[in-house]
Short mmCIF file of C-alpha atoms in Angstrom, two decimals:
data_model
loop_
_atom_site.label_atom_id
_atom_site.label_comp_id
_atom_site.label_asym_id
_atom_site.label_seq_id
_atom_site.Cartn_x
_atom_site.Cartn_y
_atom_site.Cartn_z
CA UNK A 1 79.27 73.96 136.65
CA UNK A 2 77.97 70.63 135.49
CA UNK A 3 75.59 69.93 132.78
CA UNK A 4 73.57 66.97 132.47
CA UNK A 5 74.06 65.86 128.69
CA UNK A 6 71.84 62.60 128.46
CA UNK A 7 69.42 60.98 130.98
CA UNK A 8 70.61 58.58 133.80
CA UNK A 9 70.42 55.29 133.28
CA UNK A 10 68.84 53.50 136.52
CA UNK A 11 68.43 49.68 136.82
CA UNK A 12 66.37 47.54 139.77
CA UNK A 13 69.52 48.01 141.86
CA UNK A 14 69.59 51.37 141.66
CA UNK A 15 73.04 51.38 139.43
CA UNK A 16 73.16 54.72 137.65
CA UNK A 17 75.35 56.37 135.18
CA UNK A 18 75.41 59.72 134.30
CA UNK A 19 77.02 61.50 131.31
CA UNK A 20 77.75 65.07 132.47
CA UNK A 21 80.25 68.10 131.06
CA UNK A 22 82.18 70.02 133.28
CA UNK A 23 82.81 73.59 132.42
CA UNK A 24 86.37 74.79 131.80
CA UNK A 25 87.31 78.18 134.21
CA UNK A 26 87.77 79.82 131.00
CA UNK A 27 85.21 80.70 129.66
CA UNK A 28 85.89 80.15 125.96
CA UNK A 29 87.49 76.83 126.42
CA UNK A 30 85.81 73.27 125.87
CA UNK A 31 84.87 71.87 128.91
CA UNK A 32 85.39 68.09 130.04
CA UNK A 33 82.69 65.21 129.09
CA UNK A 34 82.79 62.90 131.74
CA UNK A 35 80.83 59.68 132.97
CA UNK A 36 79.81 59.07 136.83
CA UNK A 37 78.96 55.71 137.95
CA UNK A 38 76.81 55.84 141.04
CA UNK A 39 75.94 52.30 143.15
CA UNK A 40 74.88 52.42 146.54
CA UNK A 41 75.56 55.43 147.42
CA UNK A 42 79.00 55.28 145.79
CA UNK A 43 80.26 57.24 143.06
CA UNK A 44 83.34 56.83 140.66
CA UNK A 45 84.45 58.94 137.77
CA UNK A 46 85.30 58.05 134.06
CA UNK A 47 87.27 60.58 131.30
CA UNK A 48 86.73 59.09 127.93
CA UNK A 49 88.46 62.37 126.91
CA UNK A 50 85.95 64.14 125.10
CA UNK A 51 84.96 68.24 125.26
CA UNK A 52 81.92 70.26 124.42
CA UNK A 53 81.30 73.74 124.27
CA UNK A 54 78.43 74.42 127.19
CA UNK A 55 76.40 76.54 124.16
CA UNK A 56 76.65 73.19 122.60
CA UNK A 57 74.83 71.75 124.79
CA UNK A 58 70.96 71.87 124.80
CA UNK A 59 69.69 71.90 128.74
CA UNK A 60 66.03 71.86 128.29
CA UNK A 61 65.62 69.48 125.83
CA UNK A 62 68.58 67.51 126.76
CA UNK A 63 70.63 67.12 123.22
CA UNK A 64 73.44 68.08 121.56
CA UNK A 65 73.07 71.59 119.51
CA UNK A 66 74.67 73.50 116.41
CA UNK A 67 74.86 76.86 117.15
CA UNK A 68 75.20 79.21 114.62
CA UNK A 69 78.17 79.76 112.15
CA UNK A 70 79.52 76.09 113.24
CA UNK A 71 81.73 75.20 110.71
CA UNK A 72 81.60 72.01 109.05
CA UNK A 73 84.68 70.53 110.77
CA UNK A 74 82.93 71.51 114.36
CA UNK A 75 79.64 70.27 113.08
CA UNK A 76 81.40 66.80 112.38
CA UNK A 77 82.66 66.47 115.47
CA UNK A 78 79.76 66.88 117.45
CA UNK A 79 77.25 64.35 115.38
CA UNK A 80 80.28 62.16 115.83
CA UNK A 81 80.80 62.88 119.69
CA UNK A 82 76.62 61.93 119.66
CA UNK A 83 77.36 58.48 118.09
CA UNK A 84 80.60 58.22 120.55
CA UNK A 85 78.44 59.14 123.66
CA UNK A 86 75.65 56.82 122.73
CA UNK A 87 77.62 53.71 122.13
CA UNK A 88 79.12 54.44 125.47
CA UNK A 89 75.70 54.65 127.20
CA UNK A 90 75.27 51.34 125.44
CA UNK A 91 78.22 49.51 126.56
CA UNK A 92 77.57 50.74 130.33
CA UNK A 93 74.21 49.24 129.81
CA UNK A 94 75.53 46.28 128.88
CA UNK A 95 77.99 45.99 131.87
CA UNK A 96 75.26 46.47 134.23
CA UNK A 97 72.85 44.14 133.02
CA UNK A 98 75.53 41.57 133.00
CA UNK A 99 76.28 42.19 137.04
CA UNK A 100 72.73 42.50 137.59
CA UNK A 101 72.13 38.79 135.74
CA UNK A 102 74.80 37.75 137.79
CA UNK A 103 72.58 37.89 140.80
CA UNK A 104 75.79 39.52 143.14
CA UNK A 105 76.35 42.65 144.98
CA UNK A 106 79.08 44.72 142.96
CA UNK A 107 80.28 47.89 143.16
CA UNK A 108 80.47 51.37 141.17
CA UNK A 109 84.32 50.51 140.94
CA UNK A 110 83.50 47.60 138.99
CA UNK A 111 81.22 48.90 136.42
CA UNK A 112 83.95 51.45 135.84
CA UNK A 113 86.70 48.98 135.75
CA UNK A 114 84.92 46.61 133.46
CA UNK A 115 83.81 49.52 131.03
CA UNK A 116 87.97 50.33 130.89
CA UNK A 117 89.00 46.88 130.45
CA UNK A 118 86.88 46.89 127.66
CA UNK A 119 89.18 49.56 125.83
CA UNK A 120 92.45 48.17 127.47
CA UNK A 121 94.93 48.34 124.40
CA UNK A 122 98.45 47.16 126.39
CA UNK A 123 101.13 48.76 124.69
CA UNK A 124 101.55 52.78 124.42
CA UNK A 125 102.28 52.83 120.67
CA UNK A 126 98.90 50.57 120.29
CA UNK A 127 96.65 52.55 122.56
CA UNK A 128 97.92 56.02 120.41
CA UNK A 129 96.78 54.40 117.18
CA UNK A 130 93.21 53.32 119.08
CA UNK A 131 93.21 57.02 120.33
CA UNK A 132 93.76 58.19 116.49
CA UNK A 133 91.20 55.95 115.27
CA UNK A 134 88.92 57.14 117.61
CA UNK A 135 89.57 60.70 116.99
CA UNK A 136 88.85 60.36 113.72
CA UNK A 137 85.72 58.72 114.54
CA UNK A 138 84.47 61.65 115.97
CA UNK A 139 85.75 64.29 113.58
CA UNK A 140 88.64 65.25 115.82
CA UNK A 141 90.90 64.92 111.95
CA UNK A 142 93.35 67.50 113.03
CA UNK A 143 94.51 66.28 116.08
CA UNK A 144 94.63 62.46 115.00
CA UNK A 145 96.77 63.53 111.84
CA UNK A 146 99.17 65.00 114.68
CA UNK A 147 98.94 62.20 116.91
CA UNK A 148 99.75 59.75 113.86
CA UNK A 149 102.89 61.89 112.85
CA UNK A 150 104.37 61.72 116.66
CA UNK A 151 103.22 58.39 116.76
CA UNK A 152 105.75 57.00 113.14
CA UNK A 153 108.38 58.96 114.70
CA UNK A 154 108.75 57.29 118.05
CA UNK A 155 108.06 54.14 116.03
CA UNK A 156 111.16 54.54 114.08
CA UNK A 157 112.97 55.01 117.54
CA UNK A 158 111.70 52.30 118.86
CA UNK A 159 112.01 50.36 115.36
CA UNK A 160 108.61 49.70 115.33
CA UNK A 161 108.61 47.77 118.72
CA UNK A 162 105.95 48.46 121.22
CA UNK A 163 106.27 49.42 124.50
CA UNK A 164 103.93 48.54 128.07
CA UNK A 165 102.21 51.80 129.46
CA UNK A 166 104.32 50.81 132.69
CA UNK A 167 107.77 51.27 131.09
CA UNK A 168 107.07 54.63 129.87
CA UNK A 169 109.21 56.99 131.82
CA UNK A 170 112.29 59.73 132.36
CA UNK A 171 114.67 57.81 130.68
CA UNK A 172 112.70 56.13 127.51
CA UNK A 173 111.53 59.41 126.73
CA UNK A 174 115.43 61.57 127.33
CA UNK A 175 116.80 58.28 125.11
CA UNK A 176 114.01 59.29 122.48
CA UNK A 177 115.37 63.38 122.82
CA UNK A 178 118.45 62.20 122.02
CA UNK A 179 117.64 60.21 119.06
CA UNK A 180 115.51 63.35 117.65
CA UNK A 181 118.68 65.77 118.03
CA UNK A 182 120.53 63.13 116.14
CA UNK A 183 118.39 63.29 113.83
CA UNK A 184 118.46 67.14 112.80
CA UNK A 185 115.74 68.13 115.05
CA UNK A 186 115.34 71.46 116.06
CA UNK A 187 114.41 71.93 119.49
CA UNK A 188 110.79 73.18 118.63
CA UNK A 189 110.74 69.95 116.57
CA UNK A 190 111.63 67.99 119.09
CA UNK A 191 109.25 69.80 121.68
CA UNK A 192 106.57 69.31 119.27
CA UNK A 193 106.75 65.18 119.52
CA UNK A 194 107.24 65.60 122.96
CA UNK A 195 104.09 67.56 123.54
CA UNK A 196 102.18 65.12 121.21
CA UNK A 197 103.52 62.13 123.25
CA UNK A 198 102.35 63.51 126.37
CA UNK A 199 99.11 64.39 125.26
CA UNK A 200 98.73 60.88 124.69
CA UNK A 201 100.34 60.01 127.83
CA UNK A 202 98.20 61.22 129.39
CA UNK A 203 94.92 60.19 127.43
CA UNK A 204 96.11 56.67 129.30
CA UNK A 205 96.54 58.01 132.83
CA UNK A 206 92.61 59.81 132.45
CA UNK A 207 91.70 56.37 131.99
CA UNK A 208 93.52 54.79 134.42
CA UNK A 209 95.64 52.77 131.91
CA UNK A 210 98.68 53.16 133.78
CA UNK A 211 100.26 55.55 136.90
CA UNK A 212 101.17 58.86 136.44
CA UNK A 213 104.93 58.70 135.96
CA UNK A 214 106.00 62.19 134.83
CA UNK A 215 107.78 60.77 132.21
CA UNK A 216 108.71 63.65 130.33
CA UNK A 217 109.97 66.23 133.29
CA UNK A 218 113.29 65.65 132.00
CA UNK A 219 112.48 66.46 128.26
CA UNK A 220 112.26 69.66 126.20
CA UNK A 221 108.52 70.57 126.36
CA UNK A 222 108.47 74.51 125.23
CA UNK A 223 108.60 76.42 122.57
CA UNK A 224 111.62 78.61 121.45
CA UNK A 225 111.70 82.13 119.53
CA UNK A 226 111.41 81.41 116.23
CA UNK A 227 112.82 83.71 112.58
CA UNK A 228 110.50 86.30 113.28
CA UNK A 229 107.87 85.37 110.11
CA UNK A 230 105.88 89.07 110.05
CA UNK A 231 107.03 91.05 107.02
CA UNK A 232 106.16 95.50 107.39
CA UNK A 233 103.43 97.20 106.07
CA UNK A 234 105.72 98.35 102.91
CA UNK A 235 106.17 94.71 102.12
CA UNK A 236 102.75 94.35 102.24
CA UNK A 237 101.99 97.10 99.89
CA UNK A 238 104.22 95.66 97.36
CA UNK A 239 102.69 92.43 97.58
CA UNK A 240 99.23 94.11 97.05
CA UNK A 241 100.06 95.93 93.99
CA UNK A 242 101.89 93.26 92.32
CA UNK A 243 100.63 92.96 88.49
CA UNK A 244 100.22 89.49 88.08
CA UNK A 245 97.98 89.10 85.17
CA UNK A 246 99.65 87.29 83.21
CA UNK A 247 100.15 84.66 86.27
CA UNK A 248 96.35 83.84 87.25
CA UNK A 249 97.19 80.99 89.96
CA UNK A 250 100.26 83.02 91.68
CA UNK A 251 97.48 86.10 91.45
CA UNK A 252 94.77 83.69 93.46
CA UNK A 253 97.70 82.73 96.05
CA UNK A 254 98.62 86.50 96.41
CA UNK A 255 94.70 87.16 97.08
CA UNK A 256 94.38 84.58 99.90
CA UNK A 257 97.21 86.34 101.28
CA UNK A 258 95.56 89.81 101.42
CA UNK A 259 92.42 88.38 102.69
CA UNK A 260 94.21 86.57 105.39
CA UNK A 261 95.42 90.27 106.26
CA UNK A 262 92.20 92.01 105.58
CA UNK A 263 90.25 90.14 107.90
CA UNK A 264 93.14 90.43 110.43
CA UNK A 265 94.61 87.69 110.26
CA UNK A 266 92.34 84.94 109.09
CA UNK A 267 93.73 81.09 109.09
CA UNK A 268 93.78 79.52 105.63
CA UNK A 269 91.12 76.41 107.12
CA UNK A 270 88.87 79.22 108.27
CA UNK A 271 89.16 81.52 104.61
CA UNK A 272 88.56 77.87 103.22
CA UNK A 273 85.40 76.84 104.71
CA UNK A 274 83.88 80.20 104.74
CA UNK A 275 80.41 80.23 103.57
CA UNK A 276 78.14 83.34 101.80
CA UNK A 277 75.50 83.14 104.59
CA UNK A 278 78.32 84.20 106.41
CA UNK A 279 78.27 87.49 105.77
CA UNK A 280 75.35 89.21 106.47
CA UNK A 281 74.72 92.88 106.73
CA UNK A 282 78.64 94.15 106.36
CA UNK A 283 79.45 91.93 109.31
CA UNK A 284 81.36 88.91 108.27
CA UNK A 285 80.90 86.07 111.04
CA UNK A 286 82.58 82.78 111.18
CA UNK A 287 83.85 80.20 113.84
CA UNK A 288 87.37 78.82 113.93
CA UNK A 289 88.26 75.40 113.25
CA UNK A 290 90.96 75.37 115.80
CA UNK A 291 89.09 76.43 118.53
CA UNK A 292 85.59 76.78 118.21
CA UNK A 293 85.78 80.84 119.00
CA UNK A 294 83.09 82.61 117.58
CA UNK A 295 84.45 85.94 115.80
CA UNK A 296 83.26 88.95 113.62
CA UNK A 297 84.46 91.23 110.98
CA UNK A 298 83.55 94.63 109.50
CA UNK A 299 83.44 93.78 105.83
CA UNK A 300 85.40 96.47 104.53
CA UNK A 301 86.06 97.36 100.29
CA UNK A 302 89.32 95.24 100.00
CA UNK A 303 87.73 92.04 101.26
CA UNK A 304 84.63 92.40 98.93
CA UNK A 305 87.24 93.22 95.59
CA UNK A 306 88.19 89.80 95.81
CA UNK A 307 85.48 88.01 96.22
CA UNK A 308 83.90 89.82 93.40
CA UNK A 309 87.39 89.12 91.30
CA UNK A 310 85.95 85.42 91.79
CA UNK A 311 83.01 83.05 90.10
CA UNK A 312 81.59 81.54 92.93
CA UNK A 313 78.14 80.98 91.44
CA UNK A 314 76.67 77.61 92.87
CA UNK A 315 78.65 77.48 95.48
CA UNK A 316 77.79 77.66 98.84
CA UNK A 317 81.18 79.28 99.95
CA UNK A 318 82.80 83.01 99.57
CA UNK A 319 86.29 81.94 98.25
CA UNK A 320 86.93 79.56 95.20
CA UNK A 321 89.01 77.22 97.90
CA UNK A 322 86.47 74.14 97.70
CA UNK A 323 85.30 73.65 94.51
CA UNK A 324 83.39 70.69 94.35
CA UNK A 325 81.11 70.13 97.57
CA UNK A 326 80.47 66.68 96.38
CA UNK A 327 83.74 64.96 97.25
CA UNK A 328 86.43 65.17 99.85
CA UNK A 329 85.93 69.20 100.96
CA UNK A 330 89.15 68.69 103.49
CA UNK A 331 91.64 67.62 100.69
CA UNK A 332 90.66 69.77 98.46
CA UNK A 333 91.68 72.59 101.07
CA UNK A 334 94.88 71.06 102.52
CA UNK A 335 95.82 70.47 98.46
CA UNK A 336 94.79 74.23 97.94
CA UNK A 337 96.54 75.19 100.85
CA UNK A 338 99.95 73.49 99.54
CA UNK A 339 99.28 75.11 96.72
CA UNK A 340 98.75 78.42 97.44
CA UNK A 341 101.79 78.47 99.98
CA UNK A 342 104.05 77.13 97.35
CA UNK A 343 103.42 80.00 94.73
CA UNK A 344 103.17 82.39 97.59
CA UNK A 345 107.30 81.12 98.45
CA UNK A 346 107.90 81.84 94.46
CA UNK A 347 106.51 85.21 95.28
CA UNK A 348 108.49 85.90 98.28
CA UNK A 349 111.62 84.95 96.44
CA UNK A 350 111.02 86.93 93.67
CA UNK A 351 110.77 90.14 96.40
CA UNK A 352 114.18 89.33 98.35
CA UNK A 353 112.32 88.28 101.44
CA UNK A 354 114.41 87.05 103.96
CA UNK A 355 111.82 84.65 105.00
CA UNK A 356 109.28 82.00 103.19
CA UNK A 357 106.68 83.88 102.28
CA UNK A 358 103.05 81.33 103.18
CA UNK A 359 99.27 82.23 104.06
CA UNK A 360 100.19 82.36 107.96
CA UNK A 361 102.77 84.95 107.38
CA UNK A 362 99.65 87.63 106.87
CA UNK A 363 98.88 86.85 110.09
CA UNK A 364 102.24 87.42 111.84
CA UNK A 365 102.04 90.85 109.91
CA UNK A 366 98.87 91.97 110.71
CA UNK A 367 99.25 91.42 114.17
CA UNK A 368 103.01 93.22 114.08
CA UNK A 369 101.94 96.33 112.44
CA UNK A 370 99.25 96.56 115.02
CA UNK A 371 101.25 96.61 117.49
CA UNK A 372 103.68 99.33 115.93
CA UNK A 373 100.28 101.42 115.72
CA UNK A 374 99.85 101.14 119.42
CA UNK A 375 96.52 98.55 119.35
CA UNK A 376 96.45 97.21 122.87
CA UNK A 377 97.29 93.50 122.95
CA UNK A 378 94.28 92.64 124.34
CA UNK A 379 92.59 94.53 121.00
CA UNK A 380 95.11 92.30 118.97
CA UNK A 381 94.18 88.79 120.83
CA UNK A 382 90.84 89.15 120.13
CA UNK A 383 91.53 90.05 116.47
CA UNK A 384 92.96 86.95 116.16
CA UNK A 385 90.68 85.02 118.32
CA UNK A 386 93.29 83.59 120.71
CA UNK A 387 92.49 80.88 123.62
CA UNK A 388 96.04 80.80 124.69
CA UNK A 389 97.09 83.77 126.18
CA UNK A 390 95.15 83.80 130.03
CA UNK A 391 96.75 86.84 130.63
CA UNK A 392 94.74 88.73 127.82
CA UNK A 393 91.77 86.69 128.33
CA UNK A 394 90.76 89.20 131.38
CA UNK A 395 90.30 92.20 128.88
CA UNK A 396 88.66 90.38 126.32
CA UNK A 397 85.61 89.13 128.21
CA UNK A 398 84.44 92.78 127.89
CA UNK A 399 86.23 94.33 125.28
CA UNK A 400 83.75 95.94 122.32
CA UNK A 401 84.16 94.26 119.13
CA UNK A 402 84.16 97.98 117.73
CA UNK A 403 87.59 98.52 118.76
CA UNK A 404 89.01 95.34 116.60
CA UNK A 405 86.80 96.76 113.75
CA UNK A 406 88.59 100.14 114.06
CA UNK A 407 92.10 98.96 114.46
CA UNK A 408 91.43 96.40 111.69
CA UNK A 409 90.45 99.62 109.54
CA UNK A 410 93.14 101.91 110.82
CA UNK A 411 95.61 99.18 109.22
CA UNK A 412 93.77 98.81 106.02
CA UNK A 413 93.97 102.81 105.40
CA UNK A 414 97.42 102.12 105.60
CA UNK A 415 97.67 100.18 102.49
#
C-alpha cells in the first residue's frame, strides 16, 4: 500500500516528485517514507530513511496526524519528520528549477543524484555522525544516542581515523571483532556494535552512498542467552511487603518496580511519561516509546495505591518521575531512571538475589510467572506489546484484550 503524504510537485517540464510511505507487511510496524522522482515517463526512487505509522498519516486532508495517547517522544518525532520532509521538498525544488534554468533535457536519475550529492558525507565515521545529527533533528534521541556510542567505539579502533564507504568490508569489520574481544567484550557486547554499525551501513547503501558489500557476514550479529534476569513470584512478594519507611527514596524505587509488574510489565520511559488523561474509565491507555504500539490496561487496586501514595497535584503526569515540565523532561527521566535502578540493586543485595535487581527485571518476572501459570505466549506478547516476535504476531491481530486483562489479574491475586 502506498500513501501519498504531501502533494506532487510538477514543473513546465513535467518533472515531478512525490513523497509517498510504503506500508510495512506487518501490520504494527512503521512503514518506509520514500521520495519518487518521475521525468518523462521515468521514475527513480530515493530512501532518506524515515518511517511513519499509516494512522499517522492523514489521507484526506493530506498531513501529518497525532493520534491519540502519542507520547511526547512520538509526538517529537513526527513535527520533526514534518520539518525534515519539507526541507526535502524544498531542496528537490531547488534542483529542478536549477535544470530547468539550465535550458537542457535531464533526467529523473539526475535530480536524484544531485539531491544525494547534496548529503554526500565521504567517510563512514562522518556520514554516522551526519546520520546522528539528523536523528536528533527529528526526535529520533534514542537511536542517535546508540548510534553515537557504536560510533566512539569504532573510533577508538580506528584511533579516530576515518574510513571511505568503499573500504568498509569482511575484514575491517572481523579486525574490529577482534579488537572488541580484546577488549573484555562479551559477545552480546560485541553483537550490539556490530548491529549498530550495520544499521548505519546500511543507512549509506539506501542512499546509494556506496555498494552493498556484506561487510559484516563474517561478524557476530546475534544475540546469546543471557543470566536469566526474572526473579519468582515469592521474590516478588517480599519485595512488595518490604517496610521501608524509614527509607522514602529506596520506598519510591521499590514502587516503580511494582508498577512495572502491575501493569505487566511496563518500561521505565513509558511509567515515566505517563500522563492522568491517560487513564480514563479503569482502562489505563498509553503508547510505547520504543515502538509506537498502542496498549491498554485494566486499572486494578495495586496500581491506584501508589499513585495515591504520591503528590502529583499540578502535574500533568500519574507518577512523580518528571517533576518539572518546564525544563529538560528526558533527563530528568534517564537521571530518575539511574536512580531508581541504583537503590533498586541496594535492595536486591540486601535480599541475596543472585542477580541485579533494576526496573526491567519486573518485566522479565511478570512475563516468567505467566508463563508458569500457563498464559499462552501469544497472551504474554501482547502484554508486553512486542513487535519482534512474527511468529506471535499471527495470534495477536485478533486476540481480545480481555484475556491480557485476566491473566494480568490472575498474577496480581497471586501477590
Amino acid at each position: 500500500m502506498e500513501v501519498f503524504l504531501l502533494a506532487e510537485i510538477k514543473t513546465n517540464h513535467m518533472a515531478t516528485v512525490k513523497v509517498k510511505v510504503r506500508a510495512s507487511t506487518i501490520p504494527t510496524k512503521e512503514g518506509t517514507v520514500f521520495y519518487q522522482v518521475i521525468h518523462n515517463r521515468m521514475a527513480r526512487q530515493i530512501n532518506p530513511g524515515y518511517k511513519l505509522y499509516p494512522h499517522e498519516w492523514d489521507t484526506a486532508n493530506a498531513k501529518i496526524v497525532f493520534p491519540p495517547g502519542t507520547g511526547n517522544g512520538r509526538r517529537n518525532y513526527l513535527v520533526s519528520l514534518k520539518s525534515a520532509l519539507a526541507e526535502d521538498v524544498r531542496r528537490f525544488k531547488g534542483i529542478i528549477s536549477r535544470f530547468e534554468r539550465a535550458a537542457r533535457n535531464y533526467t529523473a536519475e539526475e535530480v536524484a543524484e544531485c539531491f544525494l550529492a547534496s548529503a554526500d558525507t565521504g567517510g563512514f565515521m562522518s556520514f554516522g555522525r551526519e546520520l546522528v545529527g539528523q536523528l536528533k533533528q527529528i526526535g529520533r534521541t534514542r537511536t542517535a544516542e546508540r548510534y553515537t556510542t557504536v560510533l566512539n567505539s569504532f573510533g577508538r579502533f580506528r584511533g579516530e581515523k576515518d574510513v571511505p564507504l568503499d573500504e568498509v568490508e569482511s575484514n575491517l569489520m572481523v579486525e574490529y571483532e577482534i579488537f572488541l574481544h580484546a577488549n573484555d567484550a562479551c559477545p552480546n557486547t560485541s553483537s550490539y556494535y556490530m548491529r549498530g554499525l550495520r544499521a548505519i551501513y546500511n543507512r549509506a547503501v539506501e542512499k546509494e552512498l556506496t555498494g552493498q558489500r556484506s561487510p559484516f557476514k563474517h561478524v557476530y550479529t546475534g544475540i546469546d542467552k543471557t543470566v536469566k534476569r526474572a526473579v519468582p513470584l515469592k521474590i516478588i512478594r517480599q519485595i512488595k511487603e518490604l517496610d521501608l519507611t524509614l527509607f522514602p527514596v529506596m520506598d519510591f524505587a521499590r514502587d516503580i518496580f511494582m508498577f512495572s509488574f502491575y501493569t505487566r510489565g511496563m518500561s521505565f520511559v513509558d511509567m515515566a511519561y505517563l500522563k492522568k488523561k491517560d487513564l480514563q474509565n479503569g482502562i489505563l491507555s498509553y503508547r510505547r516509546q520504543k515502538t509506537g504500539q498502542l496498549l491498554f490496561i485494566k486499572w486494578e487496586r495495586p496500581m491506584q495505591d501508589i499513585v495515591d501514595k504520591y503528590d502529583t497535584g499540578g502535574s500533568p503526569y500519574l507518577l512523580p518521575i518528571i517533576k518539572n515540565v518546564d525544563t529538560d523532561e528526558r533527563r530528568q527521566y534517564k537521571n530518575a531512571a539511574h536512580q531508581v535502578n541504583e537503590k533498586l540493586k541496594k535492595l536486591g543485595e540486601k535480599l541475596g538475589l543472585a542477580i541485579p535487581l533494576t526496573s526491567y527485571v519486573a518485566r522479565h518476572a511478570w512475563a516468567s510467572i505467566a508463563k508458569s501459570k500457563n498464559v499462552p505466549l501469544a497472551t504474554i506478547s501482547e502484554a508486553l506489546g512486542h513487535d519482534s516476535e512474527k511468529t506471535t504476531r499471527i495470534y495477536l491481530a485478533s486476540l481480545d484484550t480481555s484475556a491480557v486483562d485476566k491473566a494480568n489479574s490472575q498474577i496480581l491475586k497471586s501477590l
